[in-house]
Amino acid sequence: MTQLQFKDAFWCKEFTFHTGYEVLVQRLLEGKKMCKDVEDLLKQRAQAEERYGKELVQIARKAGGQTEINTLKAAFEMLKQQIESVGNSHIQLAVMLKEELKGIEEFRERQKEQRKKYESAMERMQKSKLSHYKKTMESKKTYEQKCREADEAELSLERTSAAGNPKQTEKSQNKAKQCRDAANEAENVYKQNIEQLDKVRTEWEQEHIKTCEVFQLQECDRITILRNSLWVHCNQLSLQCVKDDELYEEVRVSLENCVVESDIDYFIKTKMTGTQPPAAIGYENYYSRERSSSPTQSCGMMKRFSGLLHGSSKNHTETATPSAPPLESTDGVYASLLINEKDGITSSQDYRVLYDYTAQNEDELDISEGDIVVVITENEDGWWTAERNGQRGFVPGSYLEKL
């Protein structure tokens, strides 16, 4: 199908009207507004993506989870890592949207400058055409008036000649000749103005055709640019969704490796306190105990109680053998207490703080990104003892970087 052309469809039958051109200019102004609307959309979307990305990064960095153990902890750490990655990818998407926005703004400014150039030329041609038209119409009016005057003078001459008055006839002849000369002169001026107006009209038509062609090309470029921009925008959003899903898929894979039984077994093996319940408390006759008790037995019982309170790094407890009663053993009076406690690594190193952390308990320390702290003890549970400005407390070891 043959494409319609602006230059064939936007003329006006009235010589002094420019309705077709005005319709084209209005269309270009509407196209300019559409460019700004697309720019506003991309700008707001970029701002939303940037805010969303930064909030995700903050959420990931402030998330806890240090108290969890084994496979669930690993899955949670993976989730935090991927949430931060998703946030960074959305921030990058915002940068791409801003670049696309900048391209549309530059395109709109280029079209604006080109449009102004042709609008100025058309305005000059239209003013020239109207000015010559007005001048021509005035000369036409003068020409018609002079013709009427010449006709009246000639009619008067005929009447005077018929009356047979020679003197009056001569006077009428001179007047008729003057009027006819004036009419001929007015006719020449009128013809000259017509020729000049036709020349101006031809120039105006050529300028109108050229302007229509440029305006149509601008409109084609504008529609193409905006269509491609919106297409790219949709592709970027689709790719972002795919990327988000890929990152969260890694979290799902990590969750598949989260085994309930494994976490339960890990907790029991690392935190178990004993495999046997305390023995039943037997009856002791007061009088028999007074007769059979000795200072040695009393001292042994106190040692067992002290060991129970303070714990032991060994897997067995002290055993005190009483002297009486001979048939009863006190081995099961107190439950053995197994404490699997690994001593932390003591050091005194300077570390840089990578992320902000607000203390959740009284024994924790507030730290801010960029702070320099001294690590006193590196505990295996991930919570290190650090000192800053004379204050000491626990901080997450993963938030620190060794200098």
Tab-separated table of C-alpha atoms in Angstrom:
chain	number	residue	atom	x	y	z
A	1	MET	CA	0.000	0.000	0.000
A	2	THR	CA	1.319	3.431	-0.981
A	3	GLN	CA	1.976	5.611	2.028
A	4	LEU	CA	0.079	8.878	2.229
A	5	GLN	CA	2.138	12.066	2.205
A	6	PHE	CA	1.788	15.230	4.254
A	7	LYS	CA	2.560	17.373	1.201
A	8	ASP	CA	-0.508	15.992	-0.615
A	9	ALA	CA	-3.003	16.224	2.209
A	10	PHE	CA	-2.530	19.526	4.048
A	11	TRP	CA	-3.425	22.339	1.646
A	12	CYS	CA	-6.151	24.909	2.059
A	13	LYS	CA	-8.381	26.291	-0.706
A	14	GLU	CA	-8.457	29.766	0.801
A	15	PHE	CA	-5.397	31.719	-0.353
A	16	THR	CA	-4.918	33.526	2.932
A	17	PHE	CA	-5.572	30.524	5.208
A	18	HIS	CA	-2.921	28.075	6.455
A	19	THR	CA	-5.095	25.504	8.180
A	20	GLY	CA	-3.170	22.505	6.819
A	21	TYR	CA	0.152	23.805	8.052
A	22	GLU	CA	-1.349	24.637	11.451
A	23	VAL	CA	-2.652	21.058	11.757
A	24	LEU	CA	0.869	19.724	11.094
A	25	VAL	CA	2.447	22.056	13.654
A	26	GLN	CA	-0.137	21.004	16.238
A	27	ARG	CA	0.673	17.358	15.553
A	28	LEU	CA	4.379	17.966	16.107
A	29	LEU	CA	3.635	19.753	19.375
A	30	GLU	CA	1.550	16.793	20.490
A	31	GLY	CA	4.430	14.486	19.528
A	32	LYS	CA	6.779	16.617	21.627
A	33	LYS	CA	4.455	16.207	24.594
A	34	MET	CA	4.377	12.457	24.029
A	35	CYS	CA	8.185	12.390	24.159
A	36	LYS	CA	8.060	14.189	27.502
A	37	ASP	CA	5.436	11.738	28.773
A	38	VAL	CA	7.700	8.801	27.888
A	39	GLU	CA	10.618	10.588	29.542
A	40	ASP	CA	8.579	11.067	32.722
A	41	LEU	CA	7.601	7.392	32.709
A	42	LEU	CA	11.204	6.219	32.333
A	43	LYS	CA	12.392	8.735	34.916
A	44	GLN	CA	9.861	7.643	37.529
A	45	ARG	CA	10.460	3.971	36.760
A	46	ALA	CA	14.227	4.469	37.124
A	47	GLN	CA	13.707	6.199	40.468
A	48	ALA	CA	11.443	3.376	41.643
A	49	GLU	CA	13.956	0.725	40.552
A	50	GLU	CA	16.775	2.575	42.303
A	51	ARG	CA	14.808	2.940	45.543
A	52	TYR	CA	13.725	-0.702	45.395
A	53	GLY	CA	17.270	-1.901	44.742
A	54	LYS	CA	18.758	0.131	47.588
A	55	GLU	CA	16.062	-1.060	49.988
A	56	LEU	CA	16.768	-4.692	49.044
A	57	VAL	CA	20.479	-4.189	49.658
A	58	GLN	CA	19.771	-2.648	53.070
A	59	ILE	CA	17.362	-5.456	53.955
A	60	ALA	CA	19.934	-8.082	53.002
A	61	ARG	CA	22.734	-6.429	54.957
A	62	LYS	CA	20.665	-5.858	58.095
A	63	ALA	CA	19.098	-9.317	58.150
A	64	GLY	CA	20.130	-11.420	61.141
A	65	GLY	CA	20.283	-15.190	61.131
A	66	GLN	CA	23.556	-15.508	63.044
A	67	THR	CA	21.874	-17.655	65.696
A	68	GLU	CA	20.860	-20.358	63.191
A	69	ILE	CA	23.037	-23.415	62.524
A	70	ASN	CA	24.072	-25.819	59.789
A	71	THR	CA	22.080	-26.212	56.531
A	72	LEU	CA	19.252	-23.796	57.343
A	73	LYS	CA	21.811	-21.115	58.191
A	74	ALA	CA	23.565	-21.748	54.884
A	75	ALA	CA	20.252	-21.437	53.015
A	76	PHE	CA	19.419	-18.206	54.855
A	77	GLU	CA	22.851	-16.758	54.080
A	78	MET	CA	22.320	-17.664	50.425
A	79	LEU	CA	18.960	-15.885	50.502
A	80	LYS	CA	20.553	-12.725	51.922
A	81	GLN	CA	23.302	-12.872	49.320
A	82	GLN	CA	20.858	-13.260	46.449
A	83	ILE	CA	18.545	-10.532	47.756
A	84	GLU	CA	21.527	-8.186	47.735
A	85	SER	CA	22.379	-9.334	44.198
A	86	VAL	CA	18.791	-8.698	43.098
A	87	GLY	CA	18.957	-5.241	44.645
A	88	ASN	CA	22.194	-4.436	42.817
A	89	SER	CA	20.716	-5.663	39.528
A	90	HIS	CA	17.718	-3.363	39.984
A	91	ILE	CA	20.077	-0.457	40.659
A	92	GLN	CA	21.868	-1.318	37.425
A	93	LEU	CA	18.506	-1.414	35.638
A	94	ALA	CA	17.831	2.104	36.920
A	95	VAL	CA	21.126	3.245	35.379
A	96	MET	CA	20.127	1.715	32.023
A	97	LEU	CA	16.725	3.427	32.152
A	98	LYS	CA	18.391	6.776	32.833
A	99	GLU	CA	20.635	6.290	29.800
A	100	GLU	CA	17.584	5.514	27.647
A	101	LEU	CA	15.887	8.606	29.075
A	102	LYS	CA	18.878	10.753	28.174
A	103	GLY	CA	18.765	9.489	24.575
A	104	ILE	CA	15.096	10.451	24.187
A	105	GLU	CA	15.753	13.915	25.645
A	106	GLU	CA	18.585	14.517	23.168
A	107	PHE	CA	16.412	13.296	20.284
A	108	ARG	CA	13.582	15.645	21.302
A	109	GLU	CA	15.945	18.626	21.458
A	110	ARG	CA	17.328	17.842	18.001
A	111	GLN	CA	13.836	17.701	16.545
A	112	LYS	CA	12.954	20.945	18.296
A	113	GLU	CA	15.879	22.808	16.709
A	114	GLN	CA	15.092	21.451	13.259
A	115	ARG	CA	11.400	22.247	13.615
A	116	LYS	CA	12.155	25.834	14.659
A	117	LYS	CA	14.252	26.348	11.537
A	118	TYR	CA	11.451	25.324	9.179
A	119	GLU	CA	8.758	27.067	11.204
A	120	SER	CA	10.692	30.333	10.934
A	121	ALA	CA	11.035	29.921	7.152
A	122	MET	CA	7.331	29.144	6.784
A	123	GLU	CA	6.385	32.119	8.932
A	124	ARG	CA	8.428	34.449	6.697
A	125	MET	CA	6.892	33.001	3.542
A	126	GLN	CA	3.362	33.248	4.911
A	127	LYS	CA	3.860	36.870	5.950
A	128	SER	CA	5.311	37.708	2.533
A	129	LYS	CA	2.426	35.992	0.764
A	130	LEU	CA	-0.190	37.805	2.844
A	131	SER	CA	1.565	41.141	2.377
A	132	HIS	CA	1.711	40.769	-1.406
A	133	TYR	CA	-1.843	39.535	-1.480
A	134	LYS	CA	-3.010	42.620	0.397
A	135	LYS	CA	-1.032	44.906	-1.909
A	136	THR	CA	-2.409	43.142	-4.971
A	137	MET	CA	-5.980	43.393	-3.760
A	138	GLU	CA	-5.508	47.132	-3.132
A	139	SER	CA	-4.082	47.645	-6.638
A	140	LYS	CA	-6.995	45.646	-8.046
A	141	LYS	CA	-9.404	47.897	-6.212
A	142	THR	CA	-7.643	50.998	-7.582
A	143	TYR	CA	-7.592	49.551	-11.089
A	144	GLU	CA	-11.332	48.820	-11.002
A	145	GLN	CA	-12.040	52.329	-9.683
A	146	LYS	CA	-9.981	53.943	-12.458
A	147	CYS	CA	-11.750	51.824	-15.060
A	148	ARG	CA	-15.139	52.983	-13.811
A	149	GLU	CA	-13.989	56.587	-13.893
A	150	ALA	CA	-12.692	56.166	-17.459
A	151	ASP	CA	-15.969	54.607	-18.563
A	152	GLU	CA	-17.966	57.465	-17.044
A	153	ALA	CA	-15.695	60.034	-18.735
A	154	GLU	CA	-16.174	58.389	-22.115
A	155	LEU	CA	-19.957	58.300	-21.644
A	156	SER	CA	-19.874	61.976	-20.728
A	157	LEU	CA	-17.837	62.669	-23.881
A	158	GLU	CA	-20.445	60.968	-26.033
A	159	ARG	CA	-23.223	63.008	-24.501
A	160	THR	CA	-21.289	66.237	-24.931
A	161	SER	CA	-20.452	65.452	-28.578
A	162	ALA	CA	-24.120	64.781	-29.295
A	163	ALA	CA	-25.004	68.223	-27.849
A	164	GLY	CA	-22.734	69.883	-30.442
A	165	ASN	CA	-20.793	72.123	-28.050
A	166	PRO	CA	-17.172	72.105	-29.349
A	167	LYS	CA	-15.613	73.698	-26.306
A	168	GLN	CA	-17.325	71.335	-23.896
A	169	THR	CA	-16.556	68.428	-26.194
A	170	GLU	CA	-12.831	69.198	-26.146
A	171	LYS	CA	-12.883	69.451	-22.377
A	172	SER	CA	-14.649	66.103	-22.118
A	173	GLN	CA	-12.151	64.526	-24.498
A	174	ASN	CA	-9.221	65.635	-22.339
A	175	LYS	CA	-10.858	64.318	-19.205
A	176	ALA	CA	-11.714	60.995	-20.871
A	177	LYS	CA	-8.129	60.654	-22.083
A	178	GLN	CA	-6.726	61.360	-18.597
A	179	CYS	CA	-9.072	58.837	-16.998
A	180	ARG	CA	-8.180	56.224	-19.556
A	181	ASP	CA	-4.461	56.796	-19.043
A	182	ALA	CA	-4.939	56.502	-15.269
A	183	ALA	CA	-6.890	53.269	-15.773
A	184	ASN	CA	-4.132	51.870	-17.990
A	185	GLU	CA	-1.503	52.803	-15.438
A	186	ALA	CA	-3.531	51.201	-12.611
A	187	GLU	CA	-3.914	48.112	-14.779
A	188	ASN	CA	-0.162	47.854	-15.251
A	189	VAL	CA	0.411	48.182	-11.498
A	190	TYR	CA	-2.229	45.557	-10.847
A	191	LYS	CA	-0.635	43.163	-13.376
A	192	GLN	CA	2.787	43.682	-11.819
A	193	ASN	CA	1.423	42.913	-8.380
A	194	ILE	CA	-0.303	39.812	-9.725
A	195	GLU	CA	2.990	38.597	-11.203
A	196	GLN	CA	4.851	39.314	-7.982
A	197	LEU	CA	2.169	37.604	-5.914
A	198	ASP	CA	2.299	34.543	-8.149
A	199	LYS	CA	6.052	34.391	-7.701
A	200	VAL	CA	5.689	34.611	-3.928
A	201	ARG	CA	2.936	31.973	-4.036
A	202	THR	CA	5.207	29.609	-5.954
A	203	GLU	CA	7.999	30.098	-3.424
A	204	TRP	CA	5.552	29.551	-0.583
A	205	GLU	CA	4.242	26.332	-2.151
A	206	GLN	CA	7.791	24.993	-2.538
A	207	GLU	CA	8.589	25.884	1.051
A	208	HIS	CA	5.325	24.294	2.206
A	209	ILE	CA	6.129	21.061	0.349
A	210	LYS	CA	9.650	20.961	1.777
A	211	THR	CA	8.361	21.659	5.280
A	212	CYS	CA	5.712	18.943	4.966
A	213	GLU	CA	8.373	16.436	3.924
A	214	VAL	CA	10.609	17.381	6.857
A	215	PHE	CA	7.683	17.273	9.296
A	216	GLN	CA	6.641	13.837	8.032
A	217	LEU	CA	10.201	12.570	8.384
A	218	GLN	CA	10.318	13.974	11.929
A	219	GLU	CA	7.068	12.263	12.790
A	220	CYS	CA	8.295	8.936	11.377
A	221	ASP	CA	11.539	9.244	13.370
A	222	ARG	CA	9.673	10.165	16.548
A	223	ILE	CA	7.282	7.223	16.339
A	224	THR	CA	10.155	4.867	15.529
A	225	ILE	CA	12.320	6.123	18.394
A	226	LEU	CA	9.519	5.944	20.967
A	227	ARG	CA	8.349	2.531	19.754
A	228	ASN	CA	11.882	1.143	19.970
A	229	SER	CA	12.419	2.784	23.352
A	230	LEU	CA	9.268	1.217	24.806
A	231	TRP	CA	10.226	-2.117	23.254
A	232	VAL	CA	13.677	-1.969	24.834
A	233	HIS	CA	12.087	-0.945	28.136
A	234	CYS	CA	9.849	-4.027	28.114
A	235	ASN	CA	12.808	-6.240	27.198
A	236	GLN	CA	14.816	-4.802	30.077
A	237	LEU	CA	11.998	-5.521	32.528
A	238	SER	CA	11.572	-9.056	31.183
A	239	LEU	CA	15.294	-9.727	31.468
A	240	GLN	CA	15.232	-8.368	34.993
A	241	CYS	CA	12.465	-10.796	35.911
A	242	VAL	CA	14.456	-13.686	34.417
A	243	LYS	CA	17.584	-12.588	36.261
A	244	ASP	CA	15.678	-12.294	39.540
A	245	ASP	CA	14.299	-15.794	39.051
A	246	GLU	CA	17.769	-17.182	38.326
A	247	LEU	CA	19.128	-15.653	41.515
A	248	TYR	CA	16.236	-16.972	43.591
A	249	GLU	CA	16.655	-20.371	41.986
A	250	GLU	CA	20.039	-20.587	43.679
A	251	VAL	CA	18.248	-19.997	46.971
A	252	ARG	CA	15.796	-22.808	46.165
A	253	VAL	CA	18.718	-25.128	45.405
A	254	SER	CA	20.250	-24.201	48.754
A	255	LEU	CA	16.926	-24.914	50.475
A	256	GLU	CA	16.827	-28.343	48.844
A	257	ASN	CA	20.048	-29.072	50.712
A	258	CYS	CA	18.452	-28.011	53.983
A	259	VAL	CA	17.764	-31.274	55.839
A	260	VAL	CA	15.799	-31.135	59.067
A	261	GLU	CA	17.361	-34.285	60.472
A	262	SER	CA	20.852	-33.025	59.671
A	263	ASP	CA	20.276	-29.764	61.529
A	264	ILE	CA	18.831	-31.598	64.524
A	265	ASP	CA	21.802	-33.992	64.589
A	266	TYR	CA	24.250	-31.091	64.268
A	267	PHE	CA	22.651	-29.244	67.182
A	268	ILE	CA	22.715	-32.330	69.380
A	269	LYS	CA	26.345	-33.160	68.579
A	270	THR	CA	27.608	-29.640	69.200
A	271	LYS	CA	25.471	-28.674	72.191
A	272	MET	CA	24.706	-31.956	73.990
A	273	THR	CA	24.917	-31.797	77.808
A	274	GLY	CA	24.626	-35.448	78.734
A	275	THR	CA	23.233	-38.812	77.677
A	276	GLN	CA	21.808	-39.968	81.011
A	277	PRO	CA	19.141	-38.447	83.254
A	278	PRO	CA	19.942	-37.873	86.911
A	279	ALA	CA	19.646	-40.902	89.217
A	280	ALA	CA	16.765	-41.215	91.642
A	281	ILE	CA	17.257	-39.762	95.081
A	282	GLY	CA	17.342	-42.589	97.607
A	283	TYR	CA	16.168	-42.530	101.216
A	284	GLU	CA	18.869	-41.893	103.785
A	285	ASN	CA	18.284	-42.507	107.460
A	286	TYR	CA	19.285	-39.457	109.350
A	287	TYR	CA	20.775	-41.335	112.245
A	288	SER	CA	22.638	-43.751	110.103
A	289	ARG	CA	24.037	-40.841	108.048
A	290	GLU	CA	25.236	-39.069	111.200
A	291	ARG	CA	27.085	-42.155	112.337
A	292	SER	CA	28.556	-43.002	108.977
A	293	SER	CA	29.346	-39.525	107.585
A	294	SER	CA	32.875	-38.289	107.732
A	295	PRO	CA	34.728	-35.090	106.799
A	296	THR	CA	36.170	-36.852	103.764
A	297	GLN	CA	32.721	-37.629	102.342
A	298	SER	CA	31.490	-34.066	102.909
A	299	CYS	CA	34.488	-32.672	101.098
A	300	GLY	CA	33.894	-35.026	98.157
A	301	MET	CA	30.271	-33.952	97.796
A	302	MET	CA	31.262	-30.288	97.748
A	303	LYS	CA	33.781	-30.952	94.975
A	304	ARG	CA	31.135	-32.685	92.805
A	305	PHE	CA	28.708	-29.802	93.268
A	306	SER	CA	31.407	-27.252	92.352
A	307	GLY	CA	32.292	-29.252	89.241
A	308	LEU	CA	28.637	-29.354	88.236
A	309	LEU	CA	28.279	-25.588	88.539
A	310	HIS	CA	31.463	-24.642	86.695
A	311	GLY	CA	31.388	-27.355	84.040
A	312	SER	CA	34.291	-29.378	82.819
A	313	SER	CA	36.168	-29.699	79.498
A	314	LYS	CA	36.297	-33.465	80.013
A	315	ASN	CA	33.554	-35.949	79.163
A	316	HIS	CA	33.277	-37.339	82.715
A	317	THR	CA	32.767	-35.976	86.237
A	318	GLU	CA	34.569	-36.512	89.456
A	319	THR	CA	33.371	-39.450	91.529
A	320	ALA	CA	33.445	-39.341	95.317
A	321	THR	CA	33.133	-42.598	97.195
A	322	PRO	CA	31.440	-42.246	100.583
A	323	SER	CA	32.471	-44.353	103.519
A	324	ALA	CA	28.883	-44.997	104.694
A	325	PRO	CA	26.408	-46.345	104.141
A	326	PRO	CA	28.442	-49.143	102.487
A	327	LEU	CA	25.622	-50.472	100.251
A	328	GLU	CA	24.606	-47.131	98.649
A	329	SER	CA	26.570	-45.233	96.022
A	330	THR	CA	26.250	-41.505	95.442
A	331	ASP	CA	27.501	-41.661	91.806
A	332	GLY	CA	24.030	-40.876	90.484
A	333	VAL	CA	23.059	-38.197	92.965
A	334	TYR	CA	24.036	-35.468	90.514
A	335	ALA	CA	23.628	-35.741	86.743
A	336	SER	CA	26.828	-35.536	84.805
A	337	LEU	CA	27.046	-32.336	82.790
A	338	LEU	CA	28.718	-32.482	79.337
A	339	ILE	CA	29.722	-29.099	77.990
A	340	ASN	CA	31.200	-29.017	74.541
A	341	GLU	CA	32.667	-25.532	74.659
A	342	LYS	CA	35.396	-24.527	72.244
A	343	ASP	CA	37.547	-21.699	73.339
A	344	GLY	CA	37.608	-18.678	70.991
A	345	ILE	CA	40.762	-17.560	69.241
A	346	THR	CA	42.207	-14.621	71.142
A	347	SER	CA	43.876	-11.926	69.111
A	348	SER	CA	44.349	-8.202	68.970
A	349	GLN	CA	43.924	-7.146	65.351
A	350	ASP	CA	42.573	-4.000	63.680
A	351	TYR	CA	39.543	-4.541	61.456
A	352	ARG	CA	37.490	-2.258	59.209
A	353	VAL	CA	33.683	-2.299	59.521
A	354	LEU	CA	31.970	-3.175	56.206
A	355	TYR	CA	28.312	-2.640	57.209
A	356	ASP	CA	26.342	-0.835	59.888
A	357	TYR	CA	25.143	-2.893	62.852
A	358	THR	CA	22.925	-1.785	65.722
A	359	ALA	CA	23.320	-3.667	68.984
A	360	GLN	CA	20.343	-5.886	69.804
A	361	ASN	CA	21.475	-6.824	73.343
A	362	GLU	CA	23.336	-5.110	76.143
A	363	ASP	CA	26.497	-7.185	75.565
A	364	GLU	CA	26.706	-6.129	71.861
A	365	LEU	CA	28.494	-3.155	70.342
A	366	ASP	CA	27.162	-0.553	67.870
A	367	ILE	CA	29.363	-0.244	64.762
A	368	SER	CA	29.125	1.847	61.583
A	369	GLU	CA	30.505	1.336	58.106
A	370	GLY	CA	34.110	2.584	57.887
A	371	ASP	CA	34.855	2.305	61.660
A	372	ILE	CA	38.167	0.771	62.770
A	373	VAL	CA	37.784	-1.670	65.670
A	374	VAL	CA	40.157	-3.935	67.589
A	375	VAL	CA	39.107	-7.600	67.666
A	376	ILE	CA	39.858	-9.203	71.014
A	377	THR	CA	38.389	-12.677	70.505
A	378	GLU	CA	37.209	-14.510	67.362
A	379	ASN	CA	34.529	-16.928	68.538
A	380	GLU	CA	33.529	-19.842	66.316
A	381	ASP	CA	29.810	-18.986	66.525
A	382	GLY	CA	30.433	-15.937	64.338
A	383	TRP	CA	30.168	-13.354	67.149
A	384	TRP	CA	33.516	-11.694	67.882
A	385	THR	CA	34.493	-9.577	70.849
A	386	ALA	CA	35.588	-6.175	69.593
A	387	GLU	CA	36.594	-2.871	71.177
A	388	ARG	CA	36.005	0.660	69.838
A	389	ASN	CA	36.580	3.953	71.651
A	390	GLY	CA	37.028	2.141	74.943
A	391	GLN	CA	33.740	0.217	74.596
A	392	ARG	CA	33.735	-3.560	74.220
A	393	GLY	CA	31.020	-5.922	73.052
A	394	PHE	CA	29.992	-8.630	70.585
A	395	VAL	CA	29.759	-7.859	66.839
A	396	PRO	CA	29.084	-10.085	63.768
A	397	GLY	CA	32.430	-11.284	62.426
A	398	SER	CA	31.133	-11.281	58.838
A	399	TYR	CA	30.694	-7.494	59.050
A	400	LEU	CA	34.455	-6.957	59.532
A	401	GLU	CA	37.441	-6.908	57.182
A	402	LYS	CA	40.983	-7.363	58.343
A	403	LEU	CA	43.323	-4.444	57.654
